[in-house]
């Protein structure tokens, strides 16, 4: 089978070791670290995606991965200048949906409750459970009440995938 188009993949939180689990033709990476040019992977953009939009065009990626990232994104923060609550995790999921092409794949691996790994790192501020994905999936995602504008289809939601993943 001949491939008729170039595929693009984004690895969120890649640091200096990006992953390309779907073997896309072009690999893009982003992280909150401002890496020196000699250490940054090609197509690297520094972005605090917990608070800012992803620096990519809408419908740009065929696939996106987030390895050990989502547990570091706060669920809510107080925007003191506007005296209102913001939802960084919801905003990031909106951004993932925005930059992902229709029918694209989003792979997220994260330590899930009740595994001890979900709590051992003090920077884990977003405890994920098997039910978390359901808030973003289906015809009427529950996260819509918090401002989620997209809709994902859950293909796999596996408690043991993180422990067994070797990519």
mmCIF file of C-alpha atoms in Angstrom:
data_model
loop_
_atom_site.group_PDB
_atom_site.id
_atom_site.type_symbol
_atom_site.label_atom_id
_atom_site.label_comp_id
_atom_site.label_asym_id
_atom_site.label_seq_id
_atom_site.Cartn_x
_atom_site.Cartn_y
_atom_site.Cartn_z
ATOM 1 C CA UNK A 1 0.000 0.000 0.000
ATOM 2 C CA UNK A 2 1.423 3.359 -1.035
ATOM 3 C CA UNK A 3 1.242 6.270 1.351
ATOM 4 C CA UNK A 4 -0.289 9.291 -0.395
ATOM 5 C CA UNK A 5 0.175 12.014 2.233
ATOM 6 C CA UNK A 6 2.696 13.142 4.801
ATOM 7 C CA UNK A 7 1.701 12.471 8.390
ATOM 8 C CA UNK A 8 2.565 14.726 11.323
ATOM 9 C CA UNK A 9 2.881 13.775 14.986
ATOM 10 C CA UNK A 10 3.145 15.998 18.067
ATOM 11 C CA UNK A 11 4.778 14.711 21.252
ATOM 12 C CA UNK A 12 3.672 16.820 24.234
ATOM 13 C CA UNK A 13 6.177 17.144 27.061
ATOM 14 C CA UNK A 14 8.931 15.532 25.028
ATOM 15 C CA UNK A 15 11.937 17.334 26.482
ATOM 16 C CA UNK A 16 15.025 16.024 24.641
ATOM 17 C CA UNK A 17 13.643 12.524 23.992
ATOM 18 C CA UNK A 18 10.614 12.789 21.687
ATOM 19 C CA UNK A 19 8.488 9.766 20.849
ATOM 20 C CA UNK A 20 6.794 8.974 17.571
ATOM 21 C CA UNK A 21 4.560 5.960 18.365
ATOM 22 C CA UNK A 22 2.680 6.050 15.040
ATOM 23 C CA UNK A 23 5.861 6.508 12.983
ATOM 24 C CA UNK A 24 4.662 9.739 11.380
ATOM 25 C CA UNK A 25 6.736 11.283 8.620
ATOM 26 C CA UNK A 26 7.209 14.534 10.525
ATOM 27 C CA UNK A 27 7.753 14.742 14.286
ATOM 28 C CA UNK A 28 7.020 17.936 16.223
ATOM 29 C CA UNK A 29 7.737 18.400 19.914
ATOM 30 C CA UNK A 30 6.826 20.812 22.667
ATOM 31 C CA UNK A 31 7.644 21.165 26.335
ATOM 32 C CA UNK A 32 7.668 23.820 29.039
ATOM 33 C CA UNK A 33 11.473 23.735 29.140
ATOM 34 C CA UNK A 34 13.331 26.372 27.147
ATOM 35 C CA UNK A 35 15.915 24.001 25.691
ATOM 36 C CA UNK A 36 19.161 25.314 24.211
ATOM 37 C CA UNK A 37 19.144 24.932 20.396
ATOM 38 C CA UNK A 38 21.896 22.301 20.466
ATOM 39 C CA UNK A 39 19.791 20.061 22.764
ATOM 40 C CA UNK A 40 16.344 20.743 21.327
ATOM 41 C CA UNK A 41 14.925 18.185 18.894
ATOM 42 C CA UNK A 42 14.075 19.447 15.426
ATOM 43 C CA UNK A 43 10.630 21.052 15.161
ATOM 44 C CA UNK A 44 10.751 21.905 18.892
ATOM 45 C CA UNK A 45 8.661 24.711 20.376
ATOM 46 C CA UNK A 46 8.790 25.821 23.990
ATOM 47 C CA UNK A 47 5.281 26.295 25.357
ATOM 48 C CA UNK A 48 3.701 26.276 28.791
ATOM 49 C CA UNK A 49 0.726 24.314 27.455
ATOM 50 C CA UNK A 50 -0.812 24.164 30.927
ATOM 51 C CA UNK A 51 -1.612 27.870 30.558
ATOM 52 C CA UNK A 52 -1.182 28.776 26.885
ATOM 53 C CA UNK A 53 -2.537 27.563 23.553
ATOM 54 C CA UNK A 54 -0.451 25.056 21.631
ATOM 55 C CA UNK A 55 1.675 26.963 19.088
ATOM 56 C CA UNK A 56 0.358 25.063 16.060
ATOM 57 C CA UNK A 57 -2.377 25.535 13.478
ATOM 58 C CA UNK A 58 -5.766 23.884 13.852
ATOM 59 C CA UNK A 59 -6.173 20.394 12.322
ATOM 60 C CA UNK A 60 -2.394 20.150 11.808
ATOM 61 C CA UNK A 61 -1.545 16.759 13.381
ATOM 62 C CA UNK A 62 -2.522 13.229 12.480
ATOM 63 C CA UNK A 63 -1.528 12.053 15.951
ATOM 64 C CA UNK A 64 -0.486 13.399 19.339
ATOM 65 C CA UNK A 65 1.138 11.667 22.288
ATOM 66 C CA UNK A 66 1.464 12.684 25.930
ATOM 67 C CA UNK A 67 3.701 10.350 27.917
ATOM 68 C CA UNK A 68 3.607 11.108 31.651
ATOM 69 C CA UNK A 69 2.304 14.644 31.062
ATOM 70 C CA UNK A 70 -1.392 14.947 31.942
ATOM 71 C CA UNK A 71 -0.832 14.253 35.635
ATOM 72 C CA UNK A 72 1.233 17.477 35.796
ATOM 73 C CA UNK A 73 -1.523 19.732 34.400
ATOM 74 C CA UNK A 74 -3.585 21.425 37.137
ATOM 75 C CA UNK A 75 -7.325 20.769 37.086
ATOM 76 C CA UNK A 76 -8.150 24.298 38.202
ATOM 77 C CA UNK A 77 -6.391 27.547 39.078
ATOM 78 C CA UNK A 78 -7.517 30.932 40.289
ATOM 79 C CA UNK A 79 -6.984 33.717 37.766
ATOM 80 C CA UNK A 80 -6.554 36.434 40.366
ATOM 81 C CA UNK A 81 -6.538 39.313 37.864
ATOM 82 C CA UNK A 82 -10.041 38.331 36.730
ATOM 83 C CA UNK A 83 -11.158 36.742 40.033
ATOM 84 C CA UNK A 84 -12.324 33.572 38.301
ATOM 85 C CA UNK A 85 -11.450 29.895 38.166
ATOM 86 C CA UNK A 86 -9.748 28.556 35.027
ATOM 87 C CA UNK A 87 -9.422 24.888 34.086
ATOM 88 C CA UNK A 88 -5.964 24.223 32.572
ATOM 89 C CA UNK A 89 -6.610 20.500 32.051
ATOM 90 C CA UNK A 90 -9.829 21.235 30.143
ATOM 91 C CA UNK A 91 -8.052 23.964 28.163
ATOM 92 C CA UNK A 92 -5.242 21.568 27.205
ATOM 93 C CA UNK A 93 -7.747 18.929 26.079
ATOM 94 C CA UNK A 94 -9.447 21.650 23.971
ATOM 95 C CA UNK A 95 -6.077 22.480 22.432
ATOM 96 C CA UNK A 96 -5.297 18.819 21.705
ATOM 97 C CA UNK A 97 -8.676 18.517 19.995
ATOM 98 C CA UNK A 98 -8.084 21.764 18.065
ATOM 99 C CA UNK A 99 -4.673 20.833 16.593
ATOM 100 C CA UNK A 100 -5.616 17.203 15.916
ATOM 101 C CA UNK A 101 -7.104 16.431 12.505
ATOM 102 C CA UNK A 102 -10.578 14.865 12.480
ATOM 103 C CA UNK A 103 -10.075 11.121 12.901
ATOM 104 C CA UNK A 104 -6.597 11.666 14.395
ATOM 105 C CA UNK A 105 -5.254 9.691 17.343
ATOM 106 C CA UNK A 106 -4.385 10.950 20.817
ATOM 107 C CA UNK A 107 -2.262 8.612 22.939
ATOM 108 C CA UNK A 108 -1.950 9.548 26.613
ATOM 109 C CA UNK A 109 -0.106 7.370 29.105
ATOM 110 C CA UNK A 110 -0.171 8.407 32.733
ATOM 111 C CA UNK A 111 0.000 6.705 36.118
ATOM 112 C CA UNK A 112 -3.596 6.167 37.205
ATOM 113 C CA UNK A 113 -5.231 5.893 40.598
ATOM 114 C CA UNK A 114 -5.021 3.667 42.657
ATOM 115 C CA UNK A 115 -1.436 2.920 41.587
ATOM 116 C CA UNK A 116 1.074 4.463 44.018
ATOM 117 C CA UNK A 117 2.907 6.077 41.077
ATOM 118 C CA UNK A 118 -0.057 8.438 40.688
ATOM 119 C CA UNK A 119 0.841 10.057 44.026
ATOM 120 C CA UNK A 120 4.582 9.557 44.558
ATOM 121 C CA UNK A 121 5.810 12.494 42.438
ATOM 122 C CA UNK A 122 4.995 15.766 44.260
ATOM 123 C CA UNK A 123 4.388 17.498 40.905
ATOM 124 C CA UNK A 124 1.472 15.166 40.102
ATOM 125 C CA UNK A 125 -1.438 17.551 40.633
ATOM 126 C CA UNK A 126 -3.987 15.894 38.353
ATOM 127 C CA UNK A 127 -4.841 12.396 39.510
ATOM 128 C CA UNK A 128 -6.175 10.406 36.555
ATOM 129 C CA UNK A 129 -8.540 7.436 36.921
ATOM 130 C CA UNK A 130 -10.012 5.019 34.397
ATOM 131 C CA UNK A 131 -13.102 7.207 34.367
ATOM 132 C CA UNK A 132 -11.270 10.427 33.449
ATOM 133 C CA UNK A 133 -11.245 9.628 29.711
ATOM 134 C CA UNK A 134 -15.040 9.319 29.766
ATOM 135 C CA UNK A 135 -15.309 13.050 30.503
ATOM 136 C CA UNK A 136 -13.898 13.782 27.036
ATOM 137 C CA UNK A 137 -15.476 10.979 24.994
ATOM 138 C CA UNK A 138 -18.815 10.060 23.509
ATOM 139 C CA UNK A 139 -21.590 12.079 21.882
ATOM 140 C CA UNK A 140 -22.034 14.409 24.890
ATOM 141 C CA UNK A 141 -18.780 14.568 26.871
ATOM 142 C CA UNK A 142 -19.336 15.417 30.533
ATOM 143 C CA UNK A 143 -16.450 17.933 30.414
ATOM 144 C CA UNK A 144 -18.630 20.218 28.269
ATOM 145 C CA UNK A 145 -20.015 21.697 31.494
ATOM 146 C CA UNK A 146 -16.477 22.957 32.221
ATOM 147 C CA UNK A 147 -15.879 24.388 28.735
ATOM 148 C CA UNK A 148 -14.613 21.383 26.765
ATOM 149 C CA UNK A 149 -15.538 21.948 23.131
ATOM 150 C CA UNK A 150 -14.393 18.716 21.504
ATOM 151 C CA UNK A 151 -15.308 15.086 21.464
ATOM 152 C CA UNK A 152 -13.012 12.087 21.417
ATOM 153 C CA UNK A 153 -13.757 8.450 20.780
ATOM 154 C CA UNK A 154 -12.044 6.206 23.315
ATOM 155 C CA UNK A 155 -10.372 3.277 21.566
ATOM 156 C CA UNK A 156 -8.454 1.862 24.537
ATOM 157 C CA UNK A 157 -8.620 2.767 28.231
ATOM 158 C CA UNK A 158 -6.387 0.260 29.955
ATOM 159 C CA UNK A 159 -5.286 0.398 33.574
ATOM 160 C CA UNK A 160 -2.152 -1.659 32.882
ATOM 161 C CA UNK A 161 -1.087 0.036 29.630
ATOM 162 C CA UNK A 162 1.211 2.509 31.421
ATOM 163 C CA UNK A 163 3.027 -0.183 33.380
ATOM 164 C CA UNK A 164 3.442 -2.364 30.284
ATOM 165 C CA UNK A 165 4.269 0.326 27.708
ATOM 166 C CA UNK A 166 7.742 0.075 26.249
ATOM 167 C CA UNK A 167 7.703 2.628 23.395
#
